[in-house]
Amino acid sequence: MGAADDLTTAPARQHNPRGQGHRLRDEIIAGATQLIERTGSEHSITLRAVAREIGIAAPSIAPHFADRAEIIDAVVATELDAFTKALHDAASGVTDPVEAILAACRAYVALGRAHPKPLPAPLRTPLPGDLGRRAASDARDRARHEPHHRAGVGLVQGCIDAGRSASTDAFGDILAIWMLLHGLVALPTSITSLPWPDTDRTLTESVALLARIQPAPRRRTKARGQR
């Protein structure tokens, strides 16, 4: 056993009360997330490394996760849920549908740029999981991203319903917007030598094109003397 697998230095941990084993599952996910953020790579995730991170014996993980790939999948799912909620919160309460989609997009870019490497789950490639598990991972990934996509489709559909978008494919358009947002996060942070244009102006103009936003109809003003 190498030094990296030595569990003798694991910090003491208070056991969860009986019937609250789900807390250990949450602790395992949190510990794995901390490892990824600290090392910058999901390759740091092993059962022993996660166990050491939270101060338990590696076999204690088995009732909750079969292997490292399941832990990584759970980290991504948890991170994506939090990310999607943040976008929803940014858009909620915004009555203008165009401003709502822009608010969510701005939150996406802000969260992506503020998040330590690796990028948040919605922005990372390749998909989590070992290559031998790719088919199963792809299926889980599609199911996991469905609420995220559905929320985005709803934002575009809100513009359509309000007569502010000429889109006929809200799902396709939100995927194009997602690609835009990925670029706005990833490119300026990875290639710092280029004079990138203003982020908010690029976001606003590009989302308007991709979501096929139309100008708000002008309010009719009554002629003088009309009631």
Coordinates of C-alpha atoms in Angstrom, one line a residue:
M1 CA 0.0 0.0 0.0
G2 CA 1.4 3.4 -1.0
A3 CA 1.5 6.5 1.0
A4 CA -1.4 7.9 -0.9
D5 CA -3.6 5.0 0.3
D6 CA -2.5 5.3 4.0
L7 CA -5.7 5.7 6.0
T8 CA -4.0 6.0 9.4
T9 CA -4.0 9.8 9.2
A10 CA -7.8 10.1 8.5
P11 CA -9.4 12.6 10.8
A12 CA -11.7 11.3 13.5
R13 CA -15.4 11.4 12.5
Q14 CA -18.5 11.2 14.6
H15 CA -20.8 8.5 13.4
N16 CA -24.3 9.4 12.2
P17 CA -27.2 8.3 14.4
R18 CA -28.9 5.1 13.5
G19 CA -31.3 5.5 10.6
Q20 CA -29.5 8.5 9.2
G21 CA -27.1 6.8 6.9
H22 CA -28.1 9.1 4.1
R23 CA -26.0 11.7 5.7
L24 CA -22.9 9.6 5.0
R25 CA -23.8 9.5 1.3
D26 CA -24.0 13.3 1.3
E27 CA -20.7 13.5 3.1
I28 CA -19.1 11.2 0.5
I29 CA -20.3 13.4 -2.3
A30 CA -19.1 16.5 -0.5
G31 CA -15.7 15.0 0.1
A32 CA -15.4 13.9 -3.5
T33 CA -16.3 17.4 -4.6
Q34 CA -13.7 18.9 -2.4
L35 CA -11.1 16.6 -3.9
I36 CA -12.0 17.5 -7.4
E37 CA -11.9 21.2 -6.7
R38 CA -8.6 21.0 -4.8
T39 CA -6.8 18.8 -7.4
G40 CA -8.6 20.1 -10.5
S41 CA -9.2 16.6 -11.8
E42 CA -11.8 13.8 -11.3
H43 CA -8.9 11.4 -11.6
S44 CA -8.2 12.1 -7.9
I45 CA -11.3 10.3 -7.0
T46 CA -10.7 6.8 -5.6
L47 CA -12.6 5.1 -2.8
R48 CA -9.6 5.4 -0.5
A49 CA -9.0 9.0 -1.3
V50 CA -12.6 9.9 -0.6
A51 CA -12.7 7.9 2.6
R52 CA -9.5 9.6 3.8
E53 CA -11.0 13.0 2.9
I54 CA -14.0 12.5 5.2
G55 CA -12.4 10.3 7.8
I56 CA -14.0 6.9 7.3
A57 CA -12.8 3.5 6.2
A58 CA -13.0 2.8 2.5
P59 CA -15.4 -0.2 3.0
S60 CA -18.0 2.2 4.5
I61 CA -18.5 3.6 1.1
A62 CA -19.7 0.3 -0.4
P63 CA -23.4 0.5 0.8
H64 CA -23.7 3.9 -0.9
F65 CA -21.6 3.7 -4.0
A66 CA -20.3 0.6 -5.9
D67 CA -17.2 2.3 -7.4
R68 CA -15.6 5.6 -8.2
A69 CA -17.6 6.2 -11.3
E70 CA -20.8 6.2 -9.3
I71 CA -19.3 8.7 -6.9
I72 CA -18.3 11.0 -9.8
D73 CA -21.8 10.7 -11.3
A74 CA -23.3 11.7 -8.0
V75 CA -21.0 14.7 -7.7
V76 CA -22.0 15.8 -11.2
A77 CA -25.7 15.3 -10.5
T78 CA -25.5 17.3 -7.2
E79 CA -23.5 20.1 -8.8
L80 CA -25.9 20.3 -11.8
D81 CA -28.9 20.5 -9.5
A82 CA -27.4 23.4 -7.6
F83 CA -26.3 25.1 -10.9
T84 CA -29.8 24.7 -12.4
K85 CA -31.4 26.1 -9.2
A86 CA -29.2 29.2 -9.4
L87 CA -30.3 29.9 -13.0
H88 CA -33.9 29.4 -12.0
D89 CA -33.5 31.8 -9.1
A90 CA -31.9 34.4 -11.3
A91 CA -34.8 34.3 -13.8
S92 CA -37.7 33.9 -11.3
G93 CA -39.6 37.1 -10.6
V94 CA -38.4 38.7 -13.9
T95 CA -41.7 39.5 -15.6
D96 CA -40.3 40.4 -19.1
P97 CA -39.6 37.0 -20.8
V98 CA -36.6 38.4 -22.7
E99 CA -35.0 39.9 -19.6
A100 CA -35.7 36.5 -17.8
I101 CA -33.7 34.5 -20.3
L102 CA -30.9 37.1 -20.2
A103 CA -30.8 37.0 -16.4
A104 CA -30.4 33.2 -16.5
C105 CA -27.7 33.5 -19.1
R106 CA -25.8 36.1 -17.2
A107 CA -26.0 33.9 -14.1
Y108 CA -24.6 31.0 -16.1
V109 CA -21.6 33.0 -17.2
A110 CA -21.0 34.5 -13.7
L111 CA -21.2 31.1 -12.0
G112 CA -19.0 29.5 -14.6
R113 CA -16.3 32.1 -14.3
A114 CA -16.4 32.2 -10.5
H115 CA -16.3 28.4 -10.1
P116 CA -12.9 26.9 -9.4
K117 CA -11.5 24.5 -11.9
P118 CA -12.7 22.1 -13.2
L119 CA -15.7 23.9 -14.6
P120 CA -19.2 23.2 -13.2
A121 CA -20.9 20.1 -14.3
P122 CA -22.9 21.6 -17.2
L123 CA -19.7 22.9 -18.8
R124 CA -17.4 19.9 -18.5
T125 CA -16.4 17.4 -21.2
P126 CA -15.9 14.6 -21.5
L127 CA -18.9 13.1 -19.7
P128 CA -18.2 11.6 -16.3
G129 CA -17.5 7.9 -16.0
D130 CA -15.0 5.5 -17.4
L131 CA -14.9 4.8 -21.1
G132 CA -16.2 1.3 -20.6
R133 CA -19.3 2.7 -18.9
R134 CA -19.9 5.3 -21.6
A135 CA -23.3 4.0 -22.8
A136 CA -24.7 3.9 -19.3
S137 CA -23.1 7.2 -18.5
D138 CA -24.6 8.8 -21.6
A139 CA -28.1 7.5 -20.6
R140 CA -27.8 8.9 -17.1
D141 CA -26.4 12.1 -18.4
R142 CA -29.4 12.7 -20.7
A143 CA -31.8 12.0 -17.8
R144 CA -29.8 14.2 -15.5
H145 CA -29.7 17.1 -17.9
E146 CA -33.4 16.9 -18.8
P147 CA -34.6 19.3 -16.1
H148 CA -31.8 21.8 -17.0
H149 CA -32.8 21.6 -20.7
R150 CA -36.5 21.8 -19.9
A151 CA -36.0 25.0 -17.8
G152 CA -34.1 26.6 -20.7
V153 CA -36.8 25.5 -23.2
G154 CA -39.3 27.1 -20.9
L155 CA -37.5 30.4 -21.1
V156 CA -37.4 30.5 -24.9
Q157 CA -41.0 29.3 -25.0
G158 CA -42.0 32.2 -22.7
C159 CA -40.6 34.6 -25.3
I160 CA -42.5 32.8 -28.0
D161 CA -45.8 32.9 -26.1
A162 CA -45.3 36.6 -25.4
G163 CA -44.8 37.3 -29.1
R164 CA -41.2 38.2 -28.5
S165 CA -39.6 35.3 -30.3
A166 CA -39.9 34.0 -33.8
S167 CA -38.5 30.6 -32.8
T168 CA -40.1 27.4 -34.0
D169 CA -37.6 25.1 -32.1
A170 CA -37.2 26.2 -28.5
F171 CA -35.2 23.1 -27.7
G172 CA -32.7 23.5 -30.6
D173 CA -32.4 27.2 -29.8
I174 CA -31.6 26.7 -26.1
L175 CA -28.9 24.2 -27.1
A176 CA -27.4 26.8 -29.3
I177 CA -27.5 29.3 -26.5
W178 CA -25.9 26.7 -24.2
M179 CA -23.0 26.4 -26.7
L180 CA -22.7 30.2 -26.7
L181 CA -22.5 30.3 -22.9
H182 CA -20.0 27.6 -22.8
G183 CA -17.8 29.6 -25.1
L184 CA -18.3 32.8 -23.1
V185 CA -17.1 31.0 -19.9
A186 CA -14.3 28.7 -21.3
L187 CA -12.6 30.7 -24.0
P188 CA -11.7 34.0 -22.3
T189 CA -10.5 32.1 -19.2
S190 CA -8.3 29.7 -21.2
I191 CA -7.0 32.1 -23.8
T192 CA -6.2 35.3 -22.0
S193 CA -4.1 36.9 -24.7
L194 CA -6.9 37.9 -27.0
P195 CA -8.8 41.2 -26.7
W196 CA -12.2 39.5 -26.2
P197 CA -15.3 41.8 -26.7
D198 CA -17.4 42.9 -23.8
T199 CA -19.1 39.9 -22.4
D200 CA -22.5 41.3 -21.6
R201 CA -22.8 43.0 -25.0
T202 CA -21.8 39.7 -26.7
L203 CA -24.2 37.8 -24.6
T204 CA -27.2 40.1 -25.1
E205 CA -26.7 40.4 -28.9
S206 CA -26.0 36.7 -29.4
V207 CA -28.9 35.5 -27.3
A208 CA -31.2 37.8 -29.2
L209 CA -30.1 36.2 -32.5
L210 CA -30.1 32.6 -31.2
A211 CA -33.5 32.9 -29.5
R212 CA -34.8 34.9 -32.5
I213 CA -35.9 37.7 -30.3
Q214 CA -38.2 40.3 -31.8
P215 CA -38.6 43.9 -30.7
A216 CA -41.3 44.6 -28.2
P217 CA -44.4 46.0 -29.9
R218 CA -44.8 49.7 -29.6
R219 CA -47.7 50.9 -27.5
R220 CA -50.2 52.8 -29.5
T221 CA -50.6 56.4 -28.4
K222 CA -54.0 58.0 -28.7
A223 CA -54.2 61.0 -31.0
R224 CA -54.8 64.3 -29.3
G225 CA -58.5 64.8 -28.7
Q226 CA -59.2 61.0 -28.7
R227 CA -60.7 59.4 -25.6

